[in-house]
Short mmCIF file of C-alpha atoms and ligand atoms in Angstrom, two decimals:
data_model
loop_
_atom_site.label_atom_id
_atom_site.label_comp_id
_atom_site.label_asym_id
_atom_site.label_seq_id
_atom_site.Cartn_x
_atom_site.Cartn_y
_atom_site.Cartn_z
CA MET A 980 -151.52 132.67 -68.03
CA THR A 981 -154.28 134.13 -70.23
CA LYS A 982 -153.63 133.75 -73.96
CA LEU A 983 -154.12 137.05 -75.80
CA THR A 984 -155.45 136.75 -79.33
CA ARG A 985 -154.50 140.16 -80.85
CA THR A 986 -151.22 141.98 -81.10
CA GLN A 987 -151.04 145.77 -81.06
CA ASP A 988 -151.51 147.14 -84.58
CA LYS A 989 -151.10 150.76 -85.70
CA ASN A 990 -154.61 151.82 -84.70
CA ILE A 991 -154.15 150.65 -81.13
CA GLN A 992 -152.83 153.30 -78.75
CA VAL A 993 -151.59 152.50 -75.28
CA GLY A 994 -150.94 154.98 -72.47
CA ILE A 995 -149.28 154.21 -69.18
CA ASP A 996 -149.78 156.88 -66.52
CA VAL A 997 -146.78 156.64 -64.20
CA GLY A 998 -147.97 158.11 -60.91
CA SER A 999 -146.59 158.27 -57.38
CA SER A 1000 -149.53 156.28 -56.06
CA LYS A 1001 -150.67 154.20 -59.02
CA PHE A 1002 -149.82 152.95 -62.50
CA CYS A 1003 -152.70 153.05 -64.91
CA CYS A 1004 -152.56 151.47 -68.35
CA ALA A 1005 -155.23 152.32 -70.93
CA ILE A 1006 -155.62 150.59 -74.30
CA ALA A 1007 -157.70 152.21 -77.02
CA GLU A 1008 -158.55 151.78 -80.66
CA ILE A 1009 -158.44 154.90 -82.85
CA ASN A 1010 -160.88 154.98 -85.74
CA PRO A 1011 -158.72 156.30 -88.61
CA SER A 1012 -161.67 157.86 -90.46
CA ASN A 1013 -163.17 159.94 -87.64
CA GLN A 1014 -160.39 159.84 -84.98
CA ASN A 1015 -162.83 158.45 -82.43
CA VAL A 1016 -161.00 157.00 -79.41
CA LYS A 1017 -162.58 153.79 -78.15
CA LEU A 1018 -161.34 152.54 -74.80
CA LEU A 1019 -160.86 148.75 -74.92
CA GLY A 1020 -159.16 148.02 -71.63
CA ILE A 1021 -157.79 149.62 -68.50
CA GLY A 1022 -155.64 148.26 -65.68
CA SER A 1023 -154.25 149.78 -62.50
CA SER A 1024 -151.77 148.81 -59.83
CA SER A 1025 -150.39 150.61 -56.83
CA SER A 1026 -147.10 152.43 -57.26
CA THR A 1027 -144.51 152.23 -54.49
CA GLY A 1028 -141.27 152.86 -56.37
CA ILE A 1029 -141.83 156.55 -57.19
CA LYS A 1030 -141.71 159.54 -54.88
CA LYS A 1031 -142.89 162.91 -56.16
CA GLY A 1032 -142.18 161.82 -59.75
CA SER A 1033 -138.67 160.43 -59.09
CA ILE A 1034 -137.64 156.78 -59.13
CA ILE A 1035 -136.76 155.41 -55.71
CA HIS A 1036 -137.11 151.66 -56.44
CA ARG A 1037 -136.64 150.52 -60.04
CA ASP A 1038 -137.55 146.83 -59.57
CA LYS A 1039 -140.84 147.76 -57.93
CA ILE A 1040 -141.68 150.07 -60.83
CA ILE A 1041 -141.13 147.29 -63.37
CA GLU A 1042 -143.18 144.80 -61.35
CA GLU A 1043 -146.07 147.23 -60.73
CA MET A 1044 -146.09 148.60 -64.27
CA GLU A 1045 -146.30 145.03 -65.54
CA LYS A 1046 -149.37 144.35 -63.41
CA ALA A 1047 -151.23 147.40 -64.72
CA VAL A 1048 -150.32 146.52 -68.32
CA THR A 1049 -151.29 142.84 -67.91
CA ASP A 1050 -154.70 143.75 -66.44
CA ALA A 1051 -155.39 146.12 -69.33
CA GLU A 1052 -154.14 143.54 -71.87
CA ILE A 1053 -156.50 140.90 -70.52
CA MET A 1054 -159.46 143.28 -70.58
CA ALA A 1055 -158.71 144.42 -74.15
CA ASP A 1056 -157.44 141.01 -75.30
CA ILE A 1057 -154.44 142.70 -76.92
CA LYS A 1058 -150.72 142.15 -76.36
CA VAL A 1059 -149.04 145.53 -75.80
CA ASN A 1060 -145.70 146.18 -77.50
CA ARG A 1061 -145.51 150.00 -77.49
CA ALA A 1062 -146.93 152.78 -75.30
CA TRP A 1063 -146.87 156.44 -74.38
CA LEU A 1064 -145.79 157.23 -70.80
CA THR A 1065 -146.49 160.18 -68.52
CA ILE A 1066 -143.75 161.99 -66.67
CA SER A 1067 -143.95 164.43 -63.77
CA GLY A 1068 -141.84 165.71 -60.89
CA GLU A 1069 -140.09 168.85 -59.77
CA HIS A 1070 -137.59 168.48 -62.62
CA VAL A 1071 -140.31 169.36 -65.18
CA ARG A 1072 -140.05 173.05 -66.16
CA GLY A 1073 -141.89 175.26 -68.62
CA ILE A 1074 -140.44 178.27 -70.44
CA ASN A 1075 -141.75 180.66 -73.12
CA THR A 1076 -139.41 181.49 -75.98
CA GLN A 1077 -139.54 182.89 -79.49
CA GLY A 1078 -137.71 182.73 -82.80
CA ALA A 1079 -137.89 185.02 -85.84
CA ILE A 1080 -136.67 185.03 -89.45
CA ALA A 1081 -136.76 187.37 -92.41
CA ILE A 1082 -138.88 185.94 -95.22
CA GLN A 1083 -136.93 186.16 -98.40
CA LYS A 1084 -136.73 184.28 -101.69
CA SER A 1085 -133.22 183.34 -102.72
CA GLY A 1086 -131.45 186.18 -104.47
CA GLN A 1087 -133.86 188.88 -103.30
CA SER A 1088 -133.35 191.38 -100.56
CA PRO A 1089 -135.86 191.11 -97.68
CA SER A 1090 -137.18 194.54 -98.54
CA ALA A 1091 -137.87 193.75 -102.23
CA THR A 1092 -141.52 192.66 -101.91
CA ASP A 1093 -143.65 190.83 -99.37
CA GLN A 1094 -143.01 187.12 -99.55
CA GLU A 1095 -145.33 184.17 -99.12
CA ILE A 1096 -144.57 182.13 -96.04
CA GLN A 1097 -143.77 178.46 -96.67
CA ILE A 1098 -143.98 175.63 -94.21
CA GLU A 1099 -140.17 175.45 -94.24
CA ASP A 1100 -140.11 179.02 -92.83
CA VAL A 1101 -142.31 177.93 -89.94
CA TYR A 1102 -139.98 175.01 -89.33
CA LYS A 1103 -136.96 177.36 -89.20
CA VAL A 1104 -138.72 179.69 -86.76
CA LEU A 1105 -139.58 176.83 -84.41
CA GLU A 1106 -136.02 175.51 -84.57
CA LEU A 1107 -134.76 178.98 -83.60
CA ALA A 1108 -137.25 179.19 -80.75
CA LYS A 1109 -135.85 175.91 -79.42
CA ALA A 1110 -132.25 177.05 -79.71
CA ILE A 1111 -131.74 178.21 -76.15
CA SER A 1112 -129.07 176.89 -73.84
CA PHE A 1113 -130.04 174.46 -71.09
CA PRO A 1114 -128.00 172.96 -68.30
CA VAL A 1115 -126.45 169.59 -69.09
CA ASP A 1116 -128.89 166.73 -68.38
CA ARG A 1117 -131.93 168.77 -69.44
CA ASN A 1118 -133.84 168.21 -72.64
CA ILE A 1119 -136.87 169.60 -74.41
CA LEU A 1120 -139.86 167.31 -73.96
CA HIS A 1121 -142.55 169.43 -75.65
CA THR A 1122 -142.50 172.32 -78.13
CA LEU A 1123 -145.95 173.87 -78.02
CA PRO A 1124 -146.58 176.76 -80.44
CA GLN A 1125 -148.63 179.65 -79.04
CA GLU A 1126 -148.90 182.14 -81.90
CA TYR A 1127 -147.13 183.51 -84.93
CA ILE A 1128 -146.49 187.15 -85.71
CA ILE A 1129 -146.07 188.39 -89.31
CA ASP A 1130 -144.61 191.90 -89.31
CA THR A 1131 -147.09 193.69 -87.02
CA MET A 1132 -149.96 191.15 -87.22
CA THR A 1133 -150.20 189.14 -84.01
CA GLY A 1134 -152.19 186.11 -82.87
CA ILE A 1135 -151.79 184.09 -86.10
CA LYS A 1136 -152.33 180.35 -85.72
CA ASP A 1137 -151.37 179.21 -89.23
CA PRO A 1138 -149.02 181.56 -91.10
CA VAL A 1139 -148.49 179.29 -94.14
CA GLY A 1140 -149.61 180.99 -97.36
CA MET A 1141 -149.71 184.45 -95.77
CA SER A 1142 -147.33 187.17 -96.88
CA GLY A 1143 -144.89 189.26 -94.93
CA ARG A 1144 -141.30 190.18 -94.41
CA ARG A 1145 -140.68 188.90 -90.94
CA LEU A 1146 -142.09 185.78 -89.28
CA GLU A 1147 -141.90 185.30 -85.54
CA GLY A 1148 -143.06 182.22 -83.63
CA ARG A 1149 -143.80 182.14 -79.91
CA VAL A 1150 -143.66 178.75 -78.23
CA HIS A 1151 -143.88 177.15 -74.83
CA LEU A 1152 -141.14 174.61 -74.16
CA VAL A 1153 -141.45 171.92 -71.50
CA THR A 1154 -138.11 170.57 -70.40
CA VAL A 1155 -137.23 167.55 -68.25
CA ALA A 1156 -134.18 166.00 -66.61
CA THR A 1157 -132.87 163.59 -69.26
CA SER A 1158 -131.80 160.96 -66.73
CA SER A 1159 -135.25 160.84 -65.17
CA ALA A 1160 -136.92 160.43 -68.57
CA SER A 1161 -134.54 157.72 -69.73
CA ASN A 1162 -134.89 155.77 -66.49
CA PHE A 1163 -138.66 155.51 -66.98
CA ILE A 1164 -138.18 154.51 -70.63
CA ASN A 1165 -135.77 151.76 -69.53
CA CYS A 1166 -138.34 150.37 -67.10
CA ALA A 1167 -140.94 150.04 -69.88
CA GLU A 1168 -138.38 148.53 -72.26
CA GLU A 1169 -137.52 145.94 -69.64
CA LEU A 1170 -141.12 144.72 -70.08
CA GLY A 1171 -140.72 144.50 -73.86
CA ILE A 1172 -142.64 147.75 -74.40
CA SER A 1173 -141.07 150.32 -76.70
CA VAL A 1174 -141.92 153.90 -75.77
CA ASP A 1175 -143.73 156.04 -78.39
CA GLY A 1176 -143.01 159.14 -76.34
CA LEU A 1177 -143.28 160.79 -72.95
CA VAL A 1178 -145.96 163.34 -72.12
CA PHE A 1179 -145.96 165.70 -69.15
CA GLN A 1180 -148.66 164.30 -66.85
CA GLY A 1181 -150.44 167.64 -66.45
CA LEU A 1182 -150.60 168.08 -70.22
CA ALA A 1183 -152.01 164.56 -70.71
CA SER A 1184 -154.70 165.29 -68.09
CA SER A 1185 -155.60 168.56 -69.80
CA ILE A 1186 -156.14 166.78 -73.15
CA ALA A 1187 -158.79 164.56 -71.55
CA THR A 1188 -160.62 167.14 -69.48
CA ILE A 1189 -160.97 170.51 -71.21
CA ASP A 1190 -162.36 171.73 -74.53
CA LYS A 1191 -161.38 174.27 -77.18
CA ASP A 1192 -163.36 177.15 -75.69
CA GLU A 1193 -161.66 176.80 -72.35
CA LYS A 1194 -158.22 176.78 -74.01
CA GLU A 1195 -159.14 179.88 -75.97
CA LEU A 1196 -160.62 182.01 -73.17
CA GLY A 1197 -158.22 180.87 -70.47
CA VAL A 1198 -158.14 178.00 -68.03
CA ALA A 1199 -155.67 176.38 -65.65
CA VAL A 1200 -155.78 172.59 -65.44
CA VAL A 1201 -154.64 171.43 -62.01
CA ASP A 1202 -153.88 167.71 -61.67
CA ILE A 1203 -153.67 166.95 -57.95
CA GLY A 1204 -151.88 163.62 -57.65
CA ALA A 1205 -150.58 161.81 -54.61
CA GLY A 1206 -147.15 163.45 -54.47
CA THR A 1207 -147.26 166.28 -57.00
CA THR A 1208 -149.67 168.87 -58.37
CA ASP A 1209 -149.22 169.54 -62.08
CA ILE A 1210 -150.41 172.81 -63.58
CA VAL A 1211 -150.98 173.75 -67.23
CA VAL A 1212 -152.29 177.21 -68.11
CA TYR A 1213 -153.99 177.72 -71.49
CA PHE A 1214 -154.84 181.10 -73.02
CA GLU A 1215 -155.76 182.09 -76.58
CA GLY A 1216 -155.59 178.47 -77.68
CA GLY A 1217 -152.02 177.78 -76.54
CA VAL A 1218 -150.15 176.62 -73.46
CA ARG A 1219 -148.80 179.68 -71.63
CA HIS A 1220 -147.36 178.09 -68.53
CA THR A 1221 -146.57 174.68 -67.03
CA GLY A 1222 -145.42 174.00 -63.51
CA VAL A 1223 -145.16 171.26 -60.89
CA ILE A 1224 -145.70 171.81 -57.17
CA PRO A 1225 -144.03 169.05 -55.14
CA ILE A 1226 -147.02 168.57 -52.88
CA GLY A 1227 -150.17 166.54 -53.51
CA ALA A 1228 -153.15 164.92 -51.84
CA ASP A 1229 -150.96 162.58 -49.78
CA SER A 1230 -150.04 165.59 -47.64
CA ILE A 1231 -153.65 165.62 -46.41
CA THR A 1232 -153.37 161.94 -45.48
CA ASN A 1233 -150.14 162.66 -43.58
CA ASP A 1234 -151.79 165.51 -41.67
CA ILE A 1235 -154.69 163.25 -40.68
CA ALA A 1236 -152.25 160.54 -39.53
CA VAL A 1237 -150.34 163.02 -37.36
CA MET A 1238 -153.35 164.90 -35.97
CA LEU A 1239 -155.39 161.82 -35.15
CA GLN A 1240 -152.46 159.59 -34.20
CA VAL A 1241 -153.41 156.83 -36.62
CA GLY A 1242 -151.45 154.86 -39.24
CA LYS A 1243 -151.14 156.13 -42.84
CA ASN A 1244 -153.44 153.46 -44.26
CA GLU A 1245 -156.07 154.27 -41.66
CA ALA A 1246 -155.68 157.98 -42.31
CA GLU A 1247 -156.15 157.39 -46.06
CA GLU A 1248 -159.33 155.42 -45.38
CA ILE A 1249 -160.66 158.17 -43.09
CA LYS A 1250 -159.87 160.82 -45.74
CA LEU A 1251 -161.71 158.95 -48.49
CA LYS A 1252 -164.74 158.27 -46.31
CA TYR A 1253 -165.28 161.40 -44.23
CA ALA A 1254 -163.13 164.36 -45.36
CA SER A 1255 -164.48 167.52 -46.92
CA ALA A 1256 -162.41 170.42 -48.29
CA LYS A 1257 -164.89 172.79 -46.64
CA ALA A 1258 -165.36 172.24 -42.90
CA SER A 1259 -168.58 174.25 -43.02
CA MET A 1260 -170.09 171.55 -45.27
CA ALA A 1261 -169.26 168.76 -42.78
CA SER A 1262 -171.55 168.11 -39.85
CA PRO A 1263 -170.32 168.53 -36.26
CA GLU A 1264 -172.99 165.95 -35.28
CA LEU A 1265 -171.76 163.15 -37.54
CA GLU A 1266 -169.06 161.37 -35.58
CA PHE A 1267 -167.02 158.32 -36.48
CA GLU A 1268 -164.88 155.94 -34.40
CA LEU A 1269 -161.12 156.12 -34.71
CA PRO A 1270 -159.20 152.82 -34.89
CA VAL A 1271 -158.36 151.60 -31.37
CA LYS A 1272 -154.68 151.08 -30.66
CA ASN A 1273 -153.82 147.93 -28.67
CA GLY A 1274 -155.23 148.33 -25.21
CA GLY A 1275 -156.24 151.96 -25.82
CA ILE A 1276 -159.60 153.55 -25.24
CA SER A 1277 -162.05 154.11 -28.05
CA ARG A 1278 -162.10 157.64 -29.52
CA LYS A 1279 -164.57 159.51 -31.68
CA ILE A 1280 -164.20 162.58 -33.87
CA SER A 1281 -166.73 164.54 -35.90
CA GLU A 1282 -166.53 164.95 -39.69
CA HIS A 1283 -166.44 168.71 -39.07
CA GLU A 1284 -163.36 168.47 -36.83
CA LEU A 1285 -161.56 166.24 -39.37
CA SER A 1286 -162.46 168.58 -42.23
CA ARG A 1287 -160.97 171.57 -40.39
CA TYR A 1288 -157.50 169.96 -40.75
CA VAL A 1289 -158.25 169.07 -44.36
CA GLU A 1290 -159.44 172.58 -45.21
CA ALA A 1291 -156.33 174.15 -43.68
CA ARG A 1292 -153.99 172.00 -45.78
CA MET A 1293 -156.07 172.34 -48.93
CA THR A 1294 -156.15 176.14 -48.56
CA GLU A 1295 -152.37 176.13 -48.37
CA ILE A 1296 -152.15 174.00 -51.54
CA LEU A 1297 -154.57 176.37 -53.29
CA GLN A 1298 -152.34 179.33 -52.41
CA LEU A 1299 -149.37 177.53 -53.96
CA ILE A 1300 -151.45 176.77 -57.06
CA SER A 1301 -152.49 180.41 -57.32
CA ARG A 1302 -148.87 181.56 -57.01
CA GLU A 1303 -147.80 179.14 -59.75
CA ILE A 1304 -150.59 180.32 -62.07
CA SER A 1305 -149.62 183.96 -61.54
CA ARG A 1306 -146.24 183.09 -63.11
CA ALA A 1307 -148.08 182.58 -66.41
CA ASP A 1308 -147.81 186.32 -67.05
CA ILE A 1309 -151.35 186.64 -68.40
CA HIS A 1310 -152.80 190.01 -67.59
CA GLN A 1311 -156.44 189.06 -67.98
CA LYS A 1312 -158.42 186.82 -65.69
CA LEU A 1313 -158.73 183.19 -66.85
CA THR A 1314 -162.38 183.12 -67.94
CA TYR A 1315 -162.83 179.43 -67.19
CA GLY A 1316 -160.79 179.56 -64.00
CA LEU A 1317 -159.54 176.26 -62.62
CA VAL A 1318 -160.27 172.69 -63.71
CA PHE A 1319 -159.19 170.25 -61.02
CA THR A 1320 -158.39 166.69 -61.98
CA GLY A 1321 -156.31 163.74 -60.72
CA GLY A 1322 -157.23 161.67 -57.66
CA GLY A 1323 -156.92 164.64 -55.30
CA ALA A 1324 -159.72 166.42 -57.20
CA GLN A 1325 -162.10 163.79 -55.84
CA LEU A 1326 -161.99 165.37 -52.39
CA SER A 1327 -165.51 166.56 -51.75
CA ASN A 1328 -166.25 170.31 -51.95
CA LEU A 1329 -162.84 171.11 -53.46
CA ALA A 1330 -164.23 173.30 -56.26
CA GLY A 1331 -166.33 175.21 -53.69
CA LEU A 1332 -163.32 175.90 -51.49
CA ALA A 1333 -161.26 177.06 -54.49
CA GLU A 1334 -163.99 179.45 -55.64
CA GLU A 1335 -164.25 180.87 -52.15
CA THR A 1336 -160.55 181.27 -51.38
CA LEU A 1337 -159.23 182.30 -54.79
CA ASN A 1338 -162.33 184.08 -56.03
CA ILE A 1339 -162.17 182.26 -59.36
CA ARG A 1340 -164.45 179.88 -61.26
CA ALA A 1341 -163.65 176.20 -60.58
CA ARG A 1342 -164.90 172.79 -61.66
CA ILE A 1343 -163.83 169.17 -61.41
CA GLY A 1344 -162.59 167.67 -64.68
CA ALA A 1345 -163.26 164.03 -65.51
CA PRO A 1346 -162.07 162.41 -68.77
CA LYS A 1347 -164.24 163.25 -71.81
CA ARG A 1348 -164.53 162.41 -75.52
CA ILE A 1349 -163.99 158.66 -75.34
CA SER A 1350 -166.25 155.74 -76.14
CA GLY A 1351 -166.02 152.06 -75.22
CA VAL A 1352 -165.75 150.88 -71.63
CA VAL A 1353 -165.97 154.42 -70.27
CA ASP A 1354 -167.81 153.55 -67.08
CA VAL A 1355 -164.63 151.99 -65.65
CA ALA A 1356 -162.55 155.11 -66.35
CA SER A 1357 -164.81 158.07 -65.82
CA THR A 1358 -163.31 159.52 -62.65
CA PRO A 1359 -160.67 162.31 -62.48
CA HIS A 1360 -157.86 160.00 -61.36
CA TYR A 1361 -157.91 158.36 -64.82
CA ALA A 1362 -157.53 161.72 -66.61
CA ALA A 1363 -153.81 161.38 -67.40
CA ALA A 1364 -154.12 157.79 -68.72
CA ILE A 1365 -157.11 158.71 -70.91
CA GLY A 1366 -155.34 161.89 -72.08
CA LEU A 1367 -152.41 159.72 -73.19
CA ILE A 1368 -154.52 157.55 -75.49
CA GLN A 1369 -156.08 160.73 -76.91
CA TRP A 1370 -152.66 162.35 -77.31
CA PRO A 1371 -151.73 160.89 -80.73
CA VAL A 1372 -154.91 162.34 -82.27
CA ASN A 1373 -154.62 165.62 -80.39
CA ILE A 1374 -150.90 166.06 -80.68
CA GLN A 1375 -150.10 169.72 -80.08
CA ASP A 1376 -146.44 169.22 -79.87
CA VAL A 1377 -144.13 169.97 -82.73
CA GLN A 1378 -141.22 168.33 -80.91
CA GLN A 1379 -142.98 164.98 -80.94
CA VAL A 1380 -144.15 165.40 -84.52
CA LEU A 1381 -140.51 165.91 -85.42
CA SER A 1382 -138.47 163.71 -83.17
CA PRO A 1383 -139.66 160.23 -84.14
CA PHE A 1384 -138.53 160.91 -87.72
CA GLY A 1385 -134.77 161.27 -87.36
CA GLY A 1386 -132.96 161.28 -90.70
CA VAL A 1387 -135.82 162.56 -92.87
CA THR A 1388 -135.45 165.68 -94.99
CA ALA A 1389 -136.48 169.06 -93.66
CA LYS A 1390 -139.24 169.12 -96.27
CA ASN A 1391 -140.80 165.90 -95.01
CA VAL A 1392 -140.56 167.19 -91.50
CA ALA A 1393 -142.15 170.44 -92.59
CA ASN A 1394 -145.03 168.53 -94.16
CA GLN A 1395 -145.59 166.74 -90.92
CA ILE A 1396 -145.89 170.05 -89.10
CA TYR A 1397 -148.27 171.26 -91.75
CA ARG A 1398 -150.59 168.26 -91.21
CA TRP A 1399 -150.41 169.04 -87.53
CA PHE A 1400 -151.42 172.65 -88.19
CA LYS A 1401 -154.35 171.74 -90.35
CA GLN A 1402 -155.67 169.44 -87.68
CA PHE A 1403 -155.89 172.00 -84.95
CA PHE A 1404 -156.47 175.45 -86.24
N1 ATP B 62 -162.37 160.43 -53.05
C1 ATP B 62 -161.20 160.97 -52.76
N2 ATP B 62 -161.13 161.98 -51.84
C2 ATP B 62 -159.96 162.55 -51.53
N3 ATP B 62 -158.78 162.19 -52.04
C3 ATP B 62 -158.77 161.18 -52.95
C4 ATP B 62 -159.98 160.53 -53.35
N4 ATP B 62 -159.65 159.58 -54.25
C5 ATP B 62 -158.30 159.64 -54.42
N5 ATP B 62 -157.78 160.59 -53.63
C6 ATP B 62 -156.36 160.94 -53.46
O1 ATP B 62 -155.74 161.15 -54.71
C7 ATP B 62 -154.36 160.80 -54.62
C8 ATP B 62 -154.00 159.92 -55.77
O2 ATP B 62 -154.25 160.61 -56.94
P1 ATP B 62 -153.70 160.09 -58.34
O3 ATP B 62 -154.11 158.69 -58.54
O4 ATP B 62 -154.09 161.08 -59.37
O5 ATP B 62 -152.14 160.17 -58.03
P2 ATP B 62 -150.90 159.73 -58.90
O6 ATP B 62 -151.15 160.08 -60.32
O7 ATP B 62 -150.53 158.32 -58.61
O8 ATP B 62 -149.77 160.65 -58.27
P3 ATP B 62 -148.86 161.80 -58.94
O9 ATP B 62 -149.71 162.49 -59.95
O10 ATP B 62 -148.48 162.67 -57.79
O11 ATP B 62 -147.69 161.13 -59.53
C9 ATP B 62 -154.17 160.11 -53.28
O12 ATP B 62 -153.57 161.02 -52.37
C10 ATP B 62 -155.59 159.79 -52.86
O13 ATP B 62 -155.74 159.80 -51.47
MG1 MG B 63 -151.06 161.76 -61.41
#
């Protein structure tokens, strides 16, 4: 066994992307003075114990997660003892809520004079926005502020220090099934890794792939994984909608297996080598041999023919994506359209097909804003893992600023939110 020389100190961030087809562990060093994220190591392993975000085989998860972590540890020469994890699946839901308070100094009536808003007021508003009833076994994972409203002034990002009589906060909450979240945490703990927090996979991917302008003018990040497609819609700087479609790029593999009568592994290989999301971009002349079944005759198919099946399935997935995005209740067009990421985004000509079918701008999003061994992690299927190691410096989530500090006074908590504000607006 390789002897690791360093243990994980406070500047080392670890992210484990828990996917339905792979685990990916990324280890990075954060420079405290400029917040630069330097990737030190990355490790992957196949994932066979998760189906569409839900655990189907716990022992396999522990074994496979360990392999990804060990590979990253060896590359970074650091022993991991804590990490952030991604979570996805149909149980992840997003909802927009709001909370409002009257701003009033003790002993004065709200109508006396306008009052200066303190950080504690913001804290109260956010707490009220979170106070909605959920079914048992459902918990808030993320509390993502969108905007504040003071009296009739809308679109305020940082209300502290401003004056008014009424403060309203609008937030996007992401909720998850508690049992699902705690089962994943238990798996990591079994490996001696304590969990810093869970991050919705689509949100982690968005951190790594888009910039401030896109968030401001409107964009939908679409992480096409093996079993699920995660969607996060940003507008005016905040998250407006999150959703999970329980269908991913593996559905294309399954179609190929059925249509061409080949095994799933063979179908996956064919997809990676020859498939195009747009049949018109694949040549009818370029043919490839299909695997011969015992005693069978050899068969050939053109890339064009194969891509017709792929295009049909991908068009269906795009329609589902479009329907999910329309739930965001944004009345303007998303200026930056769609950013596809995740392994499924690596299908050739995907952005072209999306632009054509949905009549919207589209691009492929690979992880950005990291240094270090970036060449080993520059493709879209690493987006969620890279987003996780960037998460602590980009934290947008009041819930996670608050929750690790159980037992502290409201004032301390309020100060934490204030630091968070200052960082992002
Ligand atoms: N070059 C490529 N062309 C087409 N599809 C690809 C390519 N590379 C990877 N994929 C597909 O991407 C999928 C895996 O993506 P990814 O690694 O993001 O999934 P995951 O994170 O494990 O799954 P999930 O997000 O659903 O939990 C597989 O279906 C794989 O076939
Ligand atoms: Mg994924």
